[in-house]
Amino acid sequence: MSGVHDMGGRPNDDPIDQSEHVFSDWERHTHAMVGALREKRIITTDELRRGIESIAPEEYGKLSYYERWAASLETLLVEKGLLAQDEIDARAEALRERWG
Amino acid sequence: MSTHTHQGHDHAHDGHEHEGMLEDVELSERARRVLAMEELLAEKGVIGASEVQRLIDFQGARSPVDGARVVARAWTDPDYKRRLLADPEAALLELGYPLVGSAKLAVLENTDAVHHLVVCTLCSCYPTSLLGLPPDWYKSFAYRSRAVVDPRGVMREFGLDVGDGVEVRVVDSTADLRYLVLPQRPTGTEGMSEDELIALVTRDSMVGVGVALAPVA
Amino acid sequence: MARFQPGDRVKVIAAEMATHHRTPSYIKGRVGRVHALSGLWPNPETLAYGADGKPERDLYLVAFDMKDLWGERFDGPAGDVLLVDVYEQWLEAAEASADGGKA
């Protein structure tokens, strides 16, 4: 069975929502971090895609576009040993406290 | 913090309200994790804040006007159009548009006989260096799943009715080639300047869900 | 040297593959025609796991007839086509058809 991302020709009846997207800062940062890591040849586009495709099907549909990117980025950074999972968790928690 | 879990689409109205609340909660957590990664990568010297900012600025400066300039030039200069179709990268460089990353560009020319529509069913491949970041609909399940099986229906949803006498060619951009549609020049634009023409070239016409705007009479 | 040339009839290999690849399932096992050669590219199937993508693979833009691909699900006119980027390792030569390879 092919993955949830492989959706060509498997439509539902939903109309196409044509509303324009207002970017959040964190989305721009996600995009730019991926771009910077790509420039440095630390990650490839296909690794990012693979990380997105590895998101569980029930999660995939719930996440927004850049949430999928961010989840994949986190997977790849940990996998490559550039960051440790507990280090990211701890820093995210520290930021939560910093911001109240 | 909300403890609601996502209940799917069973209850259309309630479901949408819950989705909105849930999304707010998840976004802020995801934003924190992105910022956490960014801080840590900077501290370790992997990527600096200035590099991230440079890319944010670069992408922020890209918009469909870039693609429109290329299209308008192709409309007004037949030699440029030939170069654009034969060697898109060189032709883009002439106008000061280097392609970023490892992707290459291919240009699909719409004619009286052929209309192209671009989709990426597997993810969201899009010529961002010429059109800016893709609109949400381009990345949506609805568009990605349907464009390959019902392109004419999709185009009608965008207000475009391509006649049966015109061959529709859908391009599923699955690799690292990025496709730019070269829309047809509208009639009645013969005397217009390049700048005036640029204003007629919409983003949607360069993806294929639209055509270039008609000039205001 | 690319194995196929424009106009050649090709069949997309019908393999299930759990790892990363760029061949959409809707064309697997289907027959199309090489529309254009798109050059040599690093192989996404190894790039996705940290390798360098070598050796590079030929990429083709393959045309599939909409009616042929979707049958009754497609309600547009005959002649509409779907063009898909397909890497060479996913293609094999298809038998010439009775209509002279028009499809």
CSV table of C-alpha atoms in Angstrom, one decimal:
chain,number,residue,atom,x,y,z
A,1,MET,CA,0.0,0.0,0.0
A,2,SER,CA,1.4,3.4,-0.9
A,3,GLY,CA,1.8,6.2,1.6
A,4,VAL,CA,-0.7,8.8,2.5
A,5,HIS,CA,1.4,11.5,0.6
A,6,ASP,CA,0.9,9.6,-2.6
A,7,MET,CA,-2.6,11.0,-3.2
A,8,GLY,CA,-2.8,11.5,-7.0
A,9,GLY,CA,-6.1,10.2,-8.3
A,10,ARG,CA,-7.6,9.5,-4.9
A,11,PRO,CA,-9.7,12.5,-4.4
A,12,ASN,CA,-12.5,13.1,-1.9
A,13,ASP,CA,-15.4,15.5,-2.7
A,14,ASP,CA,-13.8,18.5,-0.9
A,15,PRO,CA,-13.8,21.7,-2.9
A,16,ILE,CA,-10.4,23.4,-3.3
A,17,ASP,CA,-10.0,26.1,-0.6
A,18,GLN,CA,-8.5,29.0,-2.6
A,19,SER,CA,-8.1,31.4,0.4
A,20,GLU,CA,-4.6,33.0,0.6
A,21,HIS,CA,-2.2,32.0,3.3
A,22,VAL,CA,-0.8,34.5,5.8
A,23,PHE,CA,2.6,33.3,6.8
A,24,SER,CA,3.6,33.1,10.5
A,25,ASP,CA,7.1,33.9,11.5
A,26,TRP,CA,7.7,30.4,12.6
A,27,GLU,CA,6.7,29.1,9.1
A,28,ARG,CA,9.2,31.5,7.4
A,29,HIS,CA,11.9,30.4,9.9
A,30,THR,CA,11.1,26.7,9.2
A,31,HIS,CA,11.4,27.3,5.4
A,32,ALA,CA,14.6,29.3,5.8
A,33,MET,CA,16.3,26.8,8.2
A,34,VAL,CA,15.6,24.0,5.7
A,35,GLY,CA,17.0,26.2,2.9
A,36,ALA,CA,20.2,27.0,4.9
A,37,LEU,CA,20.7,23.3,5.8
A,38,ARG,CA,20.2,22.4,2.1
A,39,GLU,CA,22.7,25.0,1.0
A,40,LYS,CA,25.3,23.5,3.4
A,41,ARG,CA,24.5,20.1,2.0
A,42,ILE,CA,23.6,18.9,5.5
A,43,ILE,CA,20.2,17.8,4.3
A,44,THR,CA,18.7,17.1,0.9
A,45,THR,CA,15.2,17.8,-0.4
A,46,ASP,CA,14.6,14.0,-0.6
A,47,GLU,CA,15.5,13.6,3.0
A,48,LEU,CA,13.0,16.3,3.9
A,49,ARG,CA,10.4,14.5,1.8
A,50,ARG,CA,11.3,11.1,3.3
A,51,GLY,CA,10.9,12.6,6.8
A,52,ILE,CA,7.5,14.0,5.9
A,53,GLU,CA,6.4,10.6,4.4
A,54,SER,CA,7.4,8.9,7.6
A,55,ILE,CA,4.8,10.8,9.6
A,56,ALA,CA,2.1,8.4,10.7
A,57,PRO,CA,-1.0,8.6,8.3
A,58,GLU,CA,-3.3,9.7,11.1
A,59,GLU,CA,-0.9,12.5,12.0
A,60,TYR,CA,-0.2,13.6,8.4
A,61,GLY,CA,-3.7,14.8,7.8
A,62,LYS,CA,-3.8,16.7,11.1
A,63,LEU,CA,-0.6,18.6,10.6
A,64,SER,CA,-0.4,21.8,8.6
A,65,TYR,CA,2.0,22.1,5.8
A,66,TYR,CA,4.9,23.6,7.7
A,67,GLU,CA,4.2,21.5,10.8
A,68,ARG,CA,5.1,18.6,8.6
A,69,TRP,CA,8.2,20.3,7.5
A,70,ALA,CA,9.1,21.1,11.1
A,71,ALA,CA,8.4,17.5,12.2
A,72,SER,CA,10.6,16.2,9.4
A,73,LEU,CA,13.4,18.7,10.2
A,74,GLU,CA,13.4,17.6,13.8
A,75,THR,CA,13.6,13.9,12.7
A,76,LEU,CA,16.5,14.6,10.4
A,77,LEU,CA,18.5,16.7,12.9
A,78,VAL,CA,18.2,14.1,15.5
A,79,GLU,CA,18.9,11.3,13.1
A,80,LYS,CA,22.1,13.0,11.9
A,81,GLY,CA,23.2,13.6,15.5
A,82,LEU,CA,23.3,17.4,15.1
A,83,LEU,CA,20.8,17.8,17.9
A,84,ALA,CA,19.6,15.4,20.6
A,85,GLN,CA,15.9,14.9,21.1
A,86,ASP,CA,16.0,15.7,24.8
A,87,GLU,CA,18.0,18.8,24.0
A,88,ILE,CA,15.2,20.1,21.7
A,89,ASP,CA,12.6,19.1,24.2
A,90,ALA,CA,14.4,20.9,27.0
A,91,ARG,CA,14.9,24.0,25.0
A,92,ALA,CA,11.3,24.1,23.8
A,93,GLU,CA,10.2,23.8,27.4
A,94,ALA,CA,12.5,26.6,28.4
A,95,LEU,CA,11.0,28.8,25.7
A,96,ARG,CA,7.6,28.0,27.0
A,97,GLU,CA,8.6,29.2,30.4
A,98,ARG,CA,10.4,32.2,29.0
A,99,TRP,CA,7.3,33.3,27.1
A,100,GLY,CA,4.9,32.5,30.0
B,1,MET,CA,-4.6,24.0,27.3
B,2,SER,CA,-7.3,22.3,25.3
B,3,THR,CA,-7.5,18.5,25.7
B,4,HIS,CA,-9.8,18.0,22.8
B,5,THR,CA,-8.7,15.4,20.3
B,6,HIS,CA,-9.4,15.7,16.6
B,7,GLN,CA,-12.7,14.0,15.8
B,8,GLY,CA,-12.5,14.0,12.0
B,9,HIS,CA,-15.1,15.5,9.8
B,10,ASP,CA,-18.2,13.8,11.2
B,11,HIS,CA,-19.7,16.9,12.7
B,12,ALA,CA,-19.0,19.6,10.1
B,13,HIS,CA,-19.7,22.7,12.1
B,14,ASP,CA,-18.5,21.7,15.6
B,15,GLY,CA,-15.5,20.0,14.0
B,16,HIS,CA,-14.3,23.1,12.3
B,17,GLU,CA,-14.5,25.1,15.5
B,18,HIS,CA,-12.6,22.5,17.4
B,19,GLU,CA,-10.0,22.3,14.6
B,20,GLY,CA,-9.4,26.0,14.9
B,21,MET,CA,-8.8,25.9,18.6
B,22,LEU,CA,-6.6,22.8,18.4
B,23,GLU,CA,-4.6,24.3,15.6
B,24,ASP,CA,-3.8,27.4,17.7
B,25,VAL,CA,-2.5,25.2,20.5
B,26,GLU,CA,-0.4,23.0,18.2
B,27,LEU,CA,1.0,25.9,16.3
B,28,SER,CA,2.5,27.5,19.3
B,29,GLU,CA,4.0,24.3,20.4
B,30,ARG,CA,5.4,23.7,16.9
B,31,ALA,CA,6.7,27.3,16.8
B,32,ARG,CA,8.5,26.7,20.1
B,33,ARG,CA,10.2,23.6,18.8
B,34,VAL,CA,11.3,25.3,15.6
B,35,LEU,CA,12.7,28.2,17.5
B,36,ALA,CA,14.4,25.7,19.9
B,37,MET,CA,16.1,24.0,17.0
B,38,GLU,CA,17.1,27.3,15.5
B,39,GLU,CA,18.7,28.5,18.7
B,40,LEU,CA,20.5,25.2,19.2
B,41,LEU,CA,21.8,25.1,15.7
B,42,ALA,CA,23.1,28.7,16.0
B,43,GLU,CA,24.8,27.9,19.4
B,44,LYS,CA,26.6,24.9,17.8
B,45,GLY,CA,27.7,27.0,14.8
B,46,VAL,CA,25.7,24.8,12.3
B,47,ILE,CA,23.6,27.7,10.9
B,48,GLY,CA,23.7,31.3,12.1
B,49,ALA,CA,20.8,33.7,12.6
B,50,SER,CA,22.1,35.9,9.8
B,51,GLU,CA,22.0,32.9,7.4
B,52,VAL,CA,18.4,32.2,8.3
B,53,GLN,CA,17.5,35.9,8.0
B,54,ARG,CA,19.2,36.1,4.6
B,55,LEU,CA,17.0,33.2,3.3
B,56,ILE,CA,13.9,34.7,4.9
B,57,ASP,CA,14.7,38.0,3.1
B,58,PHE,CA,15.4,36.2,-0.2
B,59,GLN,CA,12.2,34.2,-0.2
B,60,GLY,CA,10.2,37.2,1.0
B,61,ALA,CA,11.5,39.2,-2.0
B,62,ARG,CA,10.3,36.5,-4.5
B,63,SER,CA,6.8,36.8,-5.9
B,64,PRO,CA,4.8,36.0,-9.0
B,65,VAL,CA,5.9,39.4,-10.4
B,66,ASP,CA,9.3,37.7,-11.1
B,67,GLY,CA,7.6,35.1,-13.2
B,68,ALA,CA,5.4,37.7,-14.8
B,69,ARG,CA,8.5,39.6,-16.0
B,70,VAL,CA,9.8,36.5,-17.7
B,71,VAL,CA,6.5,35.9,-19.4
B,72,ALA,CA,6.1,39.5,-20.5
B,73,ARG,CA,9.6,39.5,-22.0
B,74,ALA,CA,8.8,36.2,-23.8
B,75,TRP,CA,5.6,37.8,-25.2
B,76,THR,CA,7.4,40.9,-26.5
B,77,ASP,CA,10.7,39.3,-27.7
B,78,PRO,CA,10.4,36.2,-29.9
B,79,ASP,CA,14.1,35.6,-29.6
B,80,TYR,CA,13.9,35.7,-25.8
B,81,LYS,CA,11.0,33.2,-25.9
B,82,ARG,CA,13.0,30.8,-28.0
B,83,ARG,CA,15.9,31.0,-25.6
B,84,LEU,CA,13.6,30.6,-22.6
B,85,LEU,CA,12.1,27.4,-24.0
B,86,ALA,CA,15.4,26.0,-25.1
B,87,ASP,CA,17.6,26.9,-22.1
B,88,PRO,CA,15.4,28.3,-19.3
B,89,GLU,CA,18.2,28.8,-16.8
B,90,ALA,CA,20.3,30.9,-19.1
B,91,ALA,CA,17.3,32.9,-20.1
B,92,LEU,CA,16.3,33.5,-16.5
B,93,LEU,CA,19.9,34.7,-15.7
B,94,GLU,CA,19.6,37.3,-18.4
B,95,LEU,CA,16.8,38.9,-16.3
B,96,GLY,CA,18.8,38.4,-13.1
B,97,TYR,CA,17.0,35.4,-11.8
B,98,PRO,CA,19.4,32.7,-10.6
B,99,LEU,CA,17.6,29.4,-9.7
B,100,VAL,CA,18.2,28.4,-6.1
B,101,GLY,CA,19.1,24.9,-4.9
B,102,SER,CA,19.5,21.9,-7.1
B,103,ALA,CA,16.3,22.3,-9.0
B,104,LYS,CA,16.1,23.1,-12.7
B,105,LEU,CA,13.3,24.8,-14.6
B,106,ALA,CA,11.2,23.8,-17.6
B,107,VAL,CA,8.8,26.1,-19.4
B,108,LEU,CA,5.5,24.8,-20.8
B,109,GLU,CA,4.1,27.0,-23.6
B,110,ASN,CA,0.3,27.3,-23.8
B,111,THR,CA,-1.0,27.7,-27.3
B,112,ASP,CA,-4.4,27.7,-29.1
B,113,ALA,CA,-4.1,23.9,-29.2
B,114,VAL,CA,-2.6,23.0,-25.8
B,115,HIS,CA,-3.2,24.1,-22.3
B,116,HIS,CA,-0.8,23.0,-19.4
B,117,LEU,CA,-1.7,22.5,-15.8
B,118,VAL,CA,1.0,21.8,-13.1
B,119,VAL,CA,0.5,19.8,-10.0
B,120,CYS,CA,2.8,17.9,-7.6
B,121,THR,CA,0.8,14.9,-6.3
B,122,LEU,CA,3.5,13.6,-4.0
B,123,CYS,CA,4.4,16.9,-2.2
B,124,SER,CA,4.5,20.5,-3.3
B,125,CYS,CA,7.1,21.1,-6.0
B,126,TYR,CA,6.7,24.6,-7.3
B,127,PRO,CA,9.0,27.2,-9.0
B,128,THR,CA,9.5,29.3,-5.9
B,129,SER,CA,12.4,31.3,-7.2
B,130,LEU,CA,10.0,32.7,-9.9
B,131,LEU,CA,6.6,32.6,-8.2
B,132,GLY,CA,7.4,32.9,-4.5
B,133,LEU,CA,6.1,30.3,-2.0
B,134,PRO,CA,3.1,28.3,-3.3
B,135,PRO,CA,-0.5,29.1,-2.3
B,136,ASP,CA,-2.1,26.7,0.2
B,137,TRP,CA,-4.4,25.3,-2.4
B,138,TYR,CA,-1.5,24.1,-4.5
B,139,LYS,CA,-0.4,22.0,-1.4
B,140,SER,CA,-3.8,20.9,-0.5
B,141,PHE,CA,-5.2,17.3,-0.6
B,142,ALA,CA,-8.1,18.4,-2.7
B,143,TYR,CA,-5.9,19.9,-5.5
B,144,ARG,CA,-3.1,17.3,-5.4
B,145,SER,CA,-5.5,14.4,-5.5
B,146,ARG,CA,-7.9,15.7,-8.1
B,147,ALA,CA,-5.8,17.7,-10.7
B,148,VAL,CA,-4.5,14.4,-12.3
B,149,VAL,CA,-7.9,12.8,-12.7
B,150,ASP,CA,-10.2,15.8,-13.2
B,151,PRO,CA,-8.1,18.7,-14.5
B,152,ARG,CA,-11.0,20.3,-16.4
B,153,GLY,CA,-13.2,20.2,-13.3
B,154,VAL,CA,-10.4,21.7,-11.2
B,155,MET,CA,-9.9,24.5,-13.7
B,156,ARG,CA,-13.6,25.2,-13.8
B,157,GLU,CA,-13.5,25.5,-10.0
B,158,PHE,CA,-10.9,28.3,-10.6
B,159,GLY,CA,-13.2,29.9,-13.2
B,160,LEU,CA,-11.4,28.6,-16.2
B,161,ASP,CA,-13.3,26.6,-18.9
B,162,VAL,CA,-10.9,25.2,-21.4
B,163,GLY,CA,-12.8,24.2,-24.5
B,164,ASP,CA,-12.9,20.6,-25.7
B,165,GLY,CA,-11.0,21.6,-28.8
B,166,VAL,CA,-7.9,22.4,-26.7
B,167,GLU,CA,-5.8,19.5,-25.5
B,168,VAL,CA,-5.2,19.6,-21.7
B,169,ARG,CA,-1.8,18.4,-20.6
B,170,VAL,CA,-1.4,17.9,-16.8
B,171,VAL,CA,2.1,17.8,-15.6
B,172,ASP,CA,2.8,15.9,-12.3
B,173,SER,CA,6.0,17.4,-11.1
B,174,THR,CA,7.5,14.5,-9.1
B,175,ALA,CA,11.2,15.1,-9.6
B,176,ASP,CA,13.5,18.2,-9.2
B,177,LEU,CA,12.4,19.9,-12.4
B,178,ARG,CA,10.2,22.9,-11.7
B,179,TYR,CA,7.6,23.8,-14.3
B,180,LEU,CA,6.5,27.3,-15.3
B,181,VAL,CA,3.5,27.7,-17.6
B,182,LEU,CA,4.0,30.3,-20.3
B,183,PRO,CA,0.4,31.6,-20.7
B,184,GLN,CA,-0.9,32.9,-24.0
B,185,ARG,CA,-0.7,36.6,-24.6
B,186,PRO,CA,-4.2,38.0,-24.4
B,187,THR,CA,-5.6,39.5,-27.5
B,188,GLY,CA,-5.9,43.3,-27.6
B,189,THR,CA,-2.5,43.8,-26.0
B,190,GLU,CA,-0.5,44.6,-29.2
B,191,GLY,CA,0.5,48.1,-28.3
B,192,MET,CA,1.1,47.5,-24.6
B,193,SER,CA,4.5,48.0,-22.9
B,194,GLU,CA,6.3,45.3,-21.1
B,195,ASP,CA,5.3,46.8,-17.7
B,196,GLU,CA,1.7,47.0,-18.7
B,197,LEU,CA,1.8,43.3,-19.8
B,198,ILE,CA,3.4,42.2,-16.5
B,199,ALA,CA,0.3,43.4,-14.7
B,200,LEU,CA,-1.8,40.9,-16.8
B,201,VAL,CA,0.3,37.8,-15.9
B,202,THR,CA,-1.3,36.3,-12.8
B,203,ARG,CA,0.3,33.6,-10.6
B,204,ASP,CA,-2.6,31.3,-11.5
B,205,SER,CA,-1.9,31.7,-15.2
B,206,MET,CA,1.7,30.5,-14.6
B,207,VAL,CA,0.5,27.3,-12.8
B,208,GLY,CA,-2.3,26.7,-15.4
B,209,VAL,CA,-5.4,27.1,-13.3
B,210,GLY,CA,-6.0,30.5,-15.0
B,211,VAL,CA,-5.1,32.5,-18.1
B,212,ALA,CA,-3.6,35.9,-18.4
B,213,LEU,CA,-6.0,38.8,-17.7
B,214,ALA,CA,-7.6,40.6,-20.5
B,215,PRO,CA,-6.6,44.2,-20.8
B,216,VAL,CA,-9.1,46.8,-19.5
B,217,ALA,CA,-10.8,48.3,-22.4
C,1,MET,CA,23.2,7.0,-22.8
C,2,ALA,CA,19.5,7.1,-22.1
C,3,ARG,CA,17.8,3.8,-22.6
C,4,PHE,CA,14.6,5.3,-24.1
C,5,GLN,CA,13.9,7.9,-26.7
C,6,PRO,CA,11.0,10.2,-27.3
C,7,GLY,CA,8.1,8.2,-28.8
C,8,ASP,CA,9.1,4.9,-27.2
C,9,ARG,CA,6.3,3.0,-25.4
C,10,VAL,CA,7.3,2.3,-21.8
C,11,LYS,CA,5.7,0.5,-18.9
C,12,VAL,CA,6.1,1.7,-15.4
C,13,ILE,CA,7.2,-1.0,-13.1
C,14,ALA,CA,4.5,-2.1,-10.7
C,15,ALA,CA,6.6,-2.5,-7.6
C,16,GLU,CA,5.4,-1.6,-4.1
C,17,MET,CA,8.1,0.2,-2.3
C,18,ALA,CA,8.0,1.2,1.3
C,19,THR,CA,11.1,3.4,1.2
C,20,HIS,CA,11.2,6.9,-0.4
C,21,HIS,CA,10.7,7.0,-4.2
C,22,ARG,CA,9.1,9.5,-6.6
C,23,THR,CA,6.9,7.3,-8.7
C,24,PRO,CA,3.2,7.9,-8.0
C,25,SER,CA,1.2,4.8,-7.4
C,26,TYR,CA,-1.4,5.8,-10.0
C,27,ILE,CA,1.0,5.1,-12.9
C,28,LYS,CA,2.6,1.9,-11.6
C,29,GLY,CA,2.0,-0.9,-14.1
C,30,ARG,CA,0.6,1.5,-16.7
C,31,VAL,CA,1.9,2.1,-20.2
C,32,GLY,CA,2.8,5.5,-21.5
C,33,ARG,CA,5.0,7.1,-24.2
C,34,VAL,CA,8.2,9.0,-23.7
C,35,HIS,CA,7.4,12.6,-24.3
C,36,ALA,CA,10.8,14.1,-23.5
C,37,LEU,CA,14.2,13.3,-22.0
C,38,SER,CA,14.9,15.5,-18.9
C,39,GLY,CA,18.5,14.7,-18.3
C,40,LEU,CA,20.5,13.0,-15.6
C,41,TRP,CA,19.7,13.5,-12.0
C,42,PRO,CA,20.9,12.2,-8.6
C,43,ASN,CA,18.8,9.2,-7.6
C,44,PRO,CA,16.2,10.4,-5.0
C,45,GLU,CA,15.9,6.9,-3.6
C,46,THR,CA,19.4,7.1,-2.1
C,47,LEU,CA,19.5,10.9,-1.6
C,48,ALA,CA,16.6,10.4,0.8
C,49,TYR,CA,18.8,8.4,3.1
C,50,GLY,CA,21.9,10.6,3.2
C,51,ALA,CA,23.8,9.1,0.2
C,52,ASP,CA,25.0,11.2,-2.7
C,53,GLY,CA,22.5,9.9,-5.3
C,54,LYS,CA,25.2,8.4,-7.5
C,55,PRO,CA,25.0,7.0,-10.0
C,56,GLU,CA,22.7,9.6,-11.6
C,57,ARG,CA,19.6,8.3,-13.4
C,58,ASP,CA,18.0,9.4,-16.6
C,59,LEU,CA,14.7,11.2,-16.0
C,60,TYR,CA,11.9,11.1,-18.5
C,61,LEU,CA,8.7,13.0,-19.0
C,62,VAL,CA,6.3,10.2,-19.8
C,63,ALA,CA,2.8,10.9,-21.4
C,64,PHE,CA,-0.2,8.8,-20.3
C,65,ASP,CA,-3.5,9.0,-22.2
C,66,MET,CA,-6.1,10.2,-19.7
C,67,LYS,CA,-8.9,8.0,-21.0
C,68,ASP,CA,-6.6,5.0,-21.0
C,69,LEU,CA,-5.3,5.8,-17.5
C,70,TRP,CA,-8.6,6.5,-15.7
C,71,GLY,CA,-11.2,4.9,-17.9
C,72,GLU,CA,-14.7,6.0,-17.0
C,73,ARG,CA,-13.4,8.2,-14.2
C,74,PHE,CA,-12.1,10.6,-16.7
C,75,ASP,CA,-14.9,12.6,-18.4
C,76,GLY,CA,-12.9,15.0,-20.5
C,77,PRO,CA,-12.2,14.7,-24.3
C,78,ALA,CA,-10.0,12.1,-25.8
C,79,GLY,CA,-6.5,13.5,-26.4
C,80,ASP,CA,-6.0,15.0,-23.0
C,81,VAL,CA,-2.8,13.6,-21.4
C,82,LEU,CA,-1.0,13.4,-18.2
C,83,LEU,CA,2.8,14.0,-18.2
C,84,VAL,CA,4.8,12.6,-15.3
C,85,ASP,CA,8.5,12.8,-14.4
C,86,VAL,CA,9.7,9.2,-14.1
C,87,TYR,CA,13.2,8.0,-13.4
C,88,GLU,CA,14.7,5.3,-15.7
C,89,GLN,CA,14.8,2.6,-13.0
C,90,TRP,CA,11.0,2.6,-13.0
C,91,LEU,CA,10.6,2.1,-16.7
C,92,GLU,CA,10.7,-1.0,-19.0
C,93,ALA,CA,10.1,-1.3,-22.7
C,94,ALA,CA,6.5,-1.9,-23.6
C,95,GLU,CA,5.3,-4.0,-26.5
C,96,ALA,CA,4.3,-1.9,-29.5
C,97,SER,CA,0.5,-1.7,-29.6
C,98,ALA,CA,-1.8,-2.7,-32.4
C,99,ASP,CA,-2.5,1.0,-33.2
C,100,GLY,CA,1.1,1.6,-34.0
C,101,GLY,CA,2.1,3.1,-30.7
C,102,LYS,CA,-0.4,6.0,-30.8
C,103,ALA,CA,-1.7,5.5,-27.3
